Coordinates of C-alpha atoms in Angstrom, one line a residue:
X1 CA 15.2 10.2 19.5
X2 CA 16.4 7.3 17.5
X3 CA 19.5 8.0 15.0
X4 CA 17.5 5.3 12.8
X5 CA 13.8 7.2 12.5
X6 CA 14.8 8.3 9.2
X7 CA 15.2 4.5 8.0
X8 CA 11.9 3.3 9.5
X9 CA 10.1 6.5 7.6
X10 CA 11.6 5.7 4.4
X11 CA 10.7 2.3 4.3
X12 CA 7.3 3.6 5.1
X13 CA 6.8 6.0 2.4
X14 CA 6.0 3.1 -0.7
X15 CA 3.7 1.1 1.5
X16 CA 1.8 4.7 3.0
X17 CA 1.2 5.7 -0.5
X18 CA 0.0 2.5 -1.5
X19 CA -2.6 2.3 1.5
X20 CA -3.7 6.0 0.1
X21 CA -5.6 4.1 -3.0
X22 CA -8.0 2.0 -0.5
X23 CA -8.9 2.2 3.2
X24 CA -6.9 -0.9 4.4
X25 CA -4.8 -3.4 2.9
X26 CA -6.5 -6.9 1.9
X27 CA -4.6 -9.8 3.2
X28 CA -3.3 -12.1 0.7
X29 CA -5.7 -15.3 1.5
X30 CA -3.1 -17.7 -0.4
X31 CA -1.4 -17.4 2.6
X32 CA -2.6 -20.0 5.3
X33 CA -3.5 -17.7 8.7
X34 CA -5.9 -17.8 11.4
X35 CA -9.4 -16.3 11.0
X36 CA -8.5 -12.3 10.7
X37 CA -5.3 -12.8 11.3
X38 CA -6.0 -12.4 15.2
X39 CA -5.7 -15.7 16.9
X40 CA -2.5 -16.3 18.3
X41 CA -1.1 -12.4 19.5
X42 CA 0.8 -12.3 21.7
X43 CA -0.3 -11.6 25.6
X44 CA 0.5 -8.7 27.6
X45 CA 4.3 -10.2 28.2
X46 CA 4.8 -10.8 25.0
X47 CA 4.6 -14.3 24.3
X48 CA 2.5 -16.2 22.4
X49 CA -1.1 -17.4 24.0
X50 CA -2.2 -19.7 20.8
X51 CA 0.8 -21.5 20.4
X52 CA -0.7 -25.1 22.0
X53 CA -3.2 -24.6 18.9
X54 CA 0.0 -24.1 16.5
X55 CA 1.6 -26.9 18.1
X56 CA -1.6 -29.1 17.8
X57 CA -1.3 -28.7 14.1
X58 CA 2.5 -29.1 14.0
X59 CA 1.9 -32.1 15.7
X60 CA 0.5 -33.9 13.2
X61 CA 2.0 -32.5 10.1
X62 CA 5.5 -31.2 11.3
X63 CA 6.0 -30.2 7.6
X64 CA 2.8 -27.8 7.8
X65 CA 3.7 -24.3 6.0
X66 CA 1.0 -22.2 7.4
X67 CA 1.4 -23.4 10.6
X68 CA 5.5 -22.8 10.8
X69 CA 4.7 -19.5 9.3
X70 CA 2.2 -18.5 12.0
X71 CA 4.1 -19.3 14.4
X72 CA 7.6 -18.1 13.2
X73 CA 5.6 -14.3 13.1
X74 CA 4.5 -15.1 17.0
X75 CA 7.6 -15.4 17.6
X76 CA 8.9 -12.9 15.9
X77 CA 7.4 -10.4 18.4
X78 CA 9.4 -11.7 21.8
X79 CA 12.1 -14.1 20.4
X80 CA 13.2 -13.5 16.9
X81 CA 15.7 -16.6 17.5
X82 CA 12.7 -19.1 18.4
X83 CA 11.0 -17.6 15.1
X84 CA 14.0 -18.9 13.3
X85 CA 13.3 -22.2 13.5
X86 CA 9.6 -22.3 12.2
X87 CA 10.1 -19.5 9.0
X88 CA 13.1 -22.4 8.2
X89 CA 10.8 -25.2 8.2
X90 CA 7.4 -22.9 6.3
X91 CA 10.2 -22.1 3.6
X92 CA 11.0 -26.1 3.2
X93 CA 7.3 -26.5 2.9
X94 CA 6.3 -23.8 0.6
X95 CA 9.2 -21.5 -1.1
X96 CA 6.6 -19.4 -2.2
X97 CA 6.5 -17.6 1.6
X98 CA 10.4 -16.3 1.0
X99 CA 8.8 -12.8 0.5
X100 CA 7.0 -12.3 3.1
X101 CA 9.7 -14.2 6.0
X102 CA 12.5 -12.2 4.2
X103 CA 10.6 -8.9 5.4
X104 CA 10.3 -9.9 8.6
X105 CA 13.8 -11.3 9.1
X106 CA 15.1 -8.0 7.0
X107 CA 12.8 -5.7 9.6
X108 CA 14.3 -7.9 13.1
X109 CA 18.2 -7.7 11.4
X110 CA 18.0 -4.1 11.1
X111 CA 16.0 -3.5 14.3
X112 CA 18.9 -5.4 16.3
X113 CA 21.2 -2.5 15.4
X114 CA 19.5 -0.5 17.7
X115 CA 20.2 -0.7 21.0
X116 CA 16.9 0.9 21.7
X117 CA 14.2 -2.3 21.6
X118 CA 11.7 -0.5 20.4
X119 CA 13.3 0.4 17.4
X120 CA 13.3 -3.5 16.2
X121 CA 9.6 -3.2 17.6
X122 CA 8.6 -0.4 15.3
X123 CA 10.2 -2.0 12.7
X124 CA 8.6 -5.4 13.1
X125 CA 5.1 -3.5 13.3
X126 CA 5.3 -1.7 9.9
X127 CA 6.7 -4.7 8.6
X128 CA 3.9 -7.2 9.7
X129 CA 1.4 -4.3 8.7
X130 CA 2.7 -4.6 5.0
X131 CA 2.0 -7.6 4.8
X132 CA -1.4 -7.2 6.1
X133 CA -0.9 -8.5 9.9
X134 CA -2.1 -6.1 11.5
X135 CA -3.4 -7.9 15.1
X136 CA 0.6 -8.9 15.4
X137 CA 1.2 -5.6 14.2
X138 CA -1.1 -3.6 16.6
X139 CA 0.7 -5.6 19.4
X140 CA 4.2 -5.0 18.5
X141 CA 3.9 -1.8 18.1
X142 CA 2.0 -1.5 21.4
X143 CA 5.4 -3.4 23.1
X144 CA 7.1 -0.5 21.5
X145 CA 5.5 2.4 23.1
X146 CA 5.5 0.5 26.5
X147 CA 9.2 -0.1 26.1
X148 CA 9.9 3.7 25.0
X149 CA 6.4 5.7 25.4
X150 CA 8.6 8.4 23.8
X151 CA 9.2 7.4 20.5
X152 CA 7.2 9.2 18.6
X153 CA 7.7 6.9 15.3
X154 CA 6.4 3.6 17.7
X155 CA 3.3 5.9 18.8
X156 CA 2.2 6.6 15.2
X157 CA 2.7 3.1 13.8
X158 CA 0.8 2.3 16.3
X159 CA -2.1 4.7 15.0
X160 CA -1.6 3.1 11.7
X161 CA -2.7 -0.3 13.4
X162 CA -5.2 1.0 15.8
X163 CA -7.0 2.2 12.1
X164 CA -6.5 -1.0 10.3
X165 CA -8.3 -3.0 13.8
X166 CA -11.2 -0.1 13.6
X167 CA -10.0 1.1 16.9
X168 CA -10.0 5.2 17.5
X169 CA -6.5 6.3 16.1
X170 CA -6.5 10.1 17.2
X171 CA -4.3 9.7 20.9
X172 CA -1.9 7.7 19.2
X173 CA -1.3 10.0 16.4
X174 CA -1.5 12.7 18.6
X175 CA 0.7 11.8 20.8
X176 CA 3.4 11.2 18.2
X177 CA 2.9 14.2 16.6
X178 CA 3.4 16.3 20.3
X179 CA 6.6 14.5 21.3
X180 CA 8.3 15.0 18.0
X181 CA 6.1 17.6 15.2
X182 CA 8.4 17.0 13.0
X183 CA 8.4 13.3 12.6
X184 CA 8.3 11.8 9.0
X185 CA 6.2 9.2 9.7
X186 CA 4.2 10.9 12.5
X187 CA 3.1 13.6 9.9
X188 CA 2.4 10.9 6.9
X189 CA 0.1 8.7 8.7
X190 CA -1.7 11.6 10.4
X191 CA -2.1 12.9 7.0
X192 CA -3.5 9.6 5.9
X193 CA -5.6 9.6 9.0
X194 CA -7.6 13.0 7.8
X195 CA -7.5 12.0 3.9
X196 CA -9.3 8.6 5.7
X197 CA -12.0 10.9 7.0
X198 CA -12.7 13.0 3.8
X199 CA -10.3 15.8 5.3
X200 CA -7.8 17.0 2.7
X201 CA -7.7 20.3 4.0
X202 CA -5.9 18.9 7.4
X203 CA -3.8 16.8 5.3
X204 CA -2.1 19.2 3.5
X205 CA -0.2 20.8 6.1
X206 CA 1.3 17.7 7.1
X207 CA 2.3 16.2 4.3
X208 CA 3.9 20.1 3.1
X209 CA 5.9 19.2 6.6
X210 CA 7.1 16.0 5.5
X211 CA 7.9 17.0 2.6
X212 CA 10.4 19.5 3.6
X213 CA 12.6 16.5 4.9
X214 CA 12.2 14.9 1.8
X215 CA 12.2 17.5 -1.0
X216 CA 12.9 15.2 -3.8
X217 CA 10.4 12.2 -3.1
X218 CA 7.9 12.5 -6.4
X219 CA 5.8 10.0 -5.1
X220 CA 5.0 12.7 -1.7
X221 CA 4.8 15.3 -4.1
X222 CA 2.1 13.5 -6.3
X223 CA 0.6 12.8 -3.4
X224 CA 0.5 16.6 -2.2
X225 CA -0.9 17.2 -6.0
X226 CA -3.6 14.6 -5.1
X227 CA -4.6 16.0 -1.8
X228 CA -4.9 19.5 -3.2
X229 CA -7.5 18.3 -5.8
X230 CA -9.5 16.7 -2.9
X231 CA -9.5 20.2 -1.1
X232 CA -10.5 21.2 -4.0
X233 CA -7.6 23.3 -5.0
X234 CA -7.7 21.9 -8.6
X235 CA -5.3 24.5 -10.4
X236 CA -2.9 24.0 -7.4
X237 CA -2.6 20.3 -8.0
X238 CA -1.9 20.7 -11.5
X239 CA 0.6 23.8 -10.9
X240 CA 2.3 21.2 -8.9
X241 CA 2.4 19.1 -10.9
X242 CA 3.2 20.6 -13.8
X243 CA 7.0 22.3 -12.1
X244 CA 7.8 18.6 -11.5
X245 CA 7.3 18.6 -15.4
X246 CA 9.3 21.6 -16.2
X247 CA 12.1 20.4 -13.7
X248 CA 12.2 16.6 -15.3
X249 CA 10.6 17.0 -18.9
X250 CA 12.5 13.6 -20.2
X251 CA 11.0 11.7 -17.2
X252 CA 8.2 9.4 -18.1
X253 CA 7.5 9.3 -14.5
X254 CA 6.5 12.8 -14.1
X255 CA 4.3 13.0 -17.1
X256 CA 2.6 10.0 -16.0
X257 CA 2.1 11.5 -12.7
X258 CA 0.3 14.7 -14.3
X259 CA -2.1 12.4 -16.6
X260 CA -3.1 10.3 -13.6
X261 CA -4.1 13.2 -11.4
X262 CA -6.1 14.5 -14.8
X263 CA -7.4 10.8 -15.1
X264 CA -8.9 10.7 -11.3
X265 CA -10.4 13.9 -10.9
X266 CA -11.9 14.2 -14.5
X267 CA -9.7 17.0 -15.0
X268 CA -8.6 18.7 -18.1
X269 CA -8.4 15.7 -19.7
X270 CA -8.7 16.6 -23.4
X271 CA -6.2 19.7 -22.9
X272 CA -3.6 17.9 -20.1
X273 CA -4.5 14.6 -19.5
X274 CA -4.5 12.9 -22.8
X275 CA -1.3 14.9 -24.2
X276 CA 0.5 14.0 -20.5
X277 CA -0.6 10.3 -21.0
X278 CA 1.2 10.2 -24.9
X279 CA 3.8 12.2 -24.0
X280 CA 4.9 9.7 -21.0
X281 CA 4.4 6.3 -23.8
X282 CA 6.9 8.6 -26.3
X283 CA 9.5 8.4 -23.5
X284 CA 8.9 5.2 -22.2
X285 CA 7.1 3.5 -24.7
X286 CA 7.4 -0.3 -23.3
X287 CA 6.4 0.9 -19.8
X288 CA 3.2 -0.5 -19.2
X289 CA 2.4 1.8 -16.5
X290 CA 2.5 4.3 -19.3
X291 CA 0.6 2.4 -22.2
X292 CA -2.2 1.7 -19.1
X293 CA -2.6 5.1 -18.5
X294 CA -2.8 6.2 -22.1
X295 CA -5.2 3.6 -22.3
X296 CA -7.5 5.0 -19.8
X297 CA -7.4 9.3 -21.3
X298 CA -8.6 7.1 -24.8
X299 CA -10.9 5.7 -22.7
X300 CA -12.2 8.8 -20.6
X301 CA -12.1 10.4 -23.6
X302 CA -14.3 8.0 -25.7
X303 CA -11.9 6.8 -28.0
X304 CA -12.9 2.8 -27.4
X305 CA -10.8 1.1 -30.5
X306 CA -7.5 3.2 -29.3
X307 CA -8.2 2.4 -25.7
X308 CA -8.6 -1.3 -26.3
X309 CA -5.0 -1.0 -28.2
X310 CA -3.5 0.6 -25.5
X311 CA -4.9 -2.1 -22.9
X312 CA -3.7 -4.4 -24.9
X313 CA -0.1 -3.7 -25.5
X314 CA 0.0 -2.8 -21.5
X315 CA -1.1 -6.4 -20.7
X316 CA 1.0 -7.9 -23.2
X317 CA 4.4 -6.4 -21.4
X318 CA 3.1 -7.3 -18.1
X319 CA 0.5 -10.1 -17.7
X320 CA 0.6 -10.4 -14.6
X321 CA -1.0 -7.4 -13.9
X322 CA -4.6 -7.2 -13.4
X323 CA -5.2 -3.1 -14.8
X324 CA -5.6 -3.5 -18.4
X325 CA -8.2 -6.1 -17.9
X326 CA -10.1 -4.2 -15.5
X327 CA -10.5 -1.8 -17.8
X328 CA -11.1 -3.7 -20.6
X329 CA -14.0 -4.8 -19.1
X330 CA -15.3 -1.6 -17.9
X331 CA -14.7 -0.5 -21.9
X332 CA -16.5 -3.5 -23.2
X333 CA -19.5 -3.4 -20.3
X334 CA -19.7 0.0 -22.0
X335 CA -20.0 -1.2 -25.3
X336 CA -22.6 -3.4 -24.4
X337 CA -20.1 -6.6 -25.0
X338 CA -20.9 -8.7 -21.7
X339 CA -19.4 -11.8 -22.6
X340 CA -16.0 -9.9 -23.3
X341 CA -16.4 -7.7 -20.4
X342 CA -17.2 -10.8 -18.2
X343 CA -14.2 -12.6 -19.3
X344 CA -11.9 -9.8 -18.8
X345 CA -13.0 -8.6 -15.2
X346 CA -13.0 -12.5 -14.2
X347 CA -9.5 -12.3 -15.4
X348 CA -8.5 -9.6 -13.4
X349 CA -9.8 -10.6 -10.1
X350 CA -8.1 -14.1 -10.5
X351 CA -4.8 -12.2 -11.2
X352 CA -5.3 -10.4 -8.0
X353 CA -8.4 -11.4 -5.4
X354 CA -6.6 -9.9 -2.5
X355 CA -5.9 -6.2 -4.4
X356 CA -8.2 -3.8 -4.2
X357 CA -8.6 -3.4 -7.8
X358 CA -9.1 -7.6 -7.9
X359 CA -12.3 -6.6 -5.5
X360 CA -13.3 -3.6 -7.7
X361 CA -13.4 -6.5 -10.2
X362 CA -15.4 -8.5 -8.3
X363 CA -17.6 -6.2 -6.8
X364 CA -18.3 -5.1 -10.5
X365 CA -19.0 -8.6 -11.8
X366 CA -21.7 -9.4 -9.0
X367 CA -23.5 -6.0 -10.3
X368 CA -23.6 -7.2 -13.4
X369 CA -23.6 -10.5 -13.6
X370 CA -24.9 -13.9 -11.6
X371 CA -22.1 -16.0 -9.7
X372 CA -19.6 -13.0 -10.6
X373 CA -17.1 -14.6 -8.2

């Protein structure tokens, strides 16, 4: 086993949880790519097959962005020098792709101090499936378990990817899970696996494993919380909930945490929810995380002029975020306002068409409304 698993597993953990709100991860389409992201993965030696395409393009535009960033994550796979060379010459042509070449040049530095290839495999795989990759990340990861067929982290990033492609997932989270039941990862995205399929109750004991190696992780425990009310187990998820409470009582975080599991599962709302939701703006009261949540209990609770405050003062300290006006729109198509509920969901797809709550938007307008999009 790899002395760097646990690194891998924690840079998991913020983008598993995230992939917990939706089924996949939509790819950000401001990014130029092939259709689906799949042309151009690499054959069974690793090296690119739709490079002379690439090249083709390069060839008459040497400056082209999308086409030195395609290429530079082909690369990135066999020969993370030759990648180099074409993530230089996208950043020259568009800046704005510095996030997404930094993780992959952060995944292949770390990965190199393994002497273990498949390590820097694994790595790349998770990396390029954050960023919604997921044909390069399949393949990676599929190099990985060829290289070291028993590394159990490779095997279940590779069940990540196989989900993502709509492929059956089970051997490959299976088999991590047999050659190492104890894995981080292994047990997280198995865990995600059955939450997928409407399981929770095979959920739970994995992520109570995972857990154990990483006691204090509130995000794992919220998610436990979260779980728990799927199975069900209502009482449990807010008994859980609430000892995070009692252990951190001047954390916003964990207040918040209580009023959004209230908030989801229509939950004591009026008795937890609501109180959580101020309690958490009274201790943080220029988080918009906070004022968005507080915002929604008004909301739930039918409290429409408090709401719309709430909303308010959360978009105002982050605009960039497309929540409040989601759910102003939702507040006003409930009020009967559809010009202001048009606006405001419009809004909040444009701030993010590629997030799932930008498609909620959307998916919301065209139910309502003619040429939503």
């Amino acid at each position: 086993m790899l002395s760097h698993t646990k690194k891998i597993s924690q840079i998991l953990i913020v983008v598993l949880l995230t992939l917990l709100a939706s089924a996949c991860t939509v790819k950000d389409s401001s990014v130029p790519d092939v259709e689906n992201g799949s042309a151009g993965v690499p054959d069974s030696t690793g090296g690119p097959t739709a490079e002379p395409d690439w090249e083709a393009t390069l060839s008459a535009d040497l400056s082209d962005a999308g086409a030195n960033y395609q290429l530079g994550l082909l690369y990135s796979i066999s020969e993370p020098e030759k990648a180099e060379q074409y993530f230089t010459a996208a950043l020259a042509g568009d800046p704005n792709l510095s996030p997404r070449i930094a993780r992959i040049r952060d995944a292949s530095r770390v990965g190199e101090l393994s002497e273990n290839p498949a390590y820097r495999l694994t790595l790349l795989g998770q990396a390029l499936g954050a960023l919604g990759e997921w044909d390069l990340a399949h393949r990676a990861l599929e190099l990985a378990v060829e290289t070291d067929p028993a590394y159990a982290e490779a095997w279940a990033y590779l069940g990540e990817a196989q989900q993502h492609l709509g492929e059956d997932a089970v051997k490959a989270l299976t088999t991590a899970l047999e050659l190492d039941p104890q894995s981080y990862s292994a047990n997280l995205l198995m865990a995600l696996y059955w939450r997928r399929n409407d399981q929770p109750g095979e959920a739970l004991p994995l992520l109570l494993t995972a857990a154990e190696q990483d006691p204090n992780n509130l995000t794992l425990k919220e998610d436990i919380a979260h779980t728990y009310a799927e199975a069900g187990e209502l009482e449990t998820s807010l008994t859980l909930l609430q000892e995070i409470i009692d252990k951190n009582p001047e954390l916003s975080a964990s207040w918040q945490m209580l009023a959004r599991l209230c908030l989801t599962y229509d939950l004591k709302i009026d008795e937890v929810g609501l109180p959580a939701a101020r309690q958490a703006v009274l201790l943080a009261e220029d988080d918009p995380g906070a004022l968005l949540l507080l915002g929604r209990a008004y909301f739930q609770t039918g409290n429409l002029s408090l709401a719309i405050r709430f909303f308010n003062q959360a978009s105002t300290l982050d605009p960039a975020s497309p929540d409040p006006h989601y759910y102003l729109g939702l507040l006003y198509l409930n009020q009967g306002s559809s010009e202001s509920a048009q606006a405001e969901l419009s809004l909040a797809y444009q701030l993010a068409p590629t997030e799932v709550i930008g498609q909620q938007a959307l998916d919301t307008l065209n139910q309502y409304f003619d040429n939503g999009d």
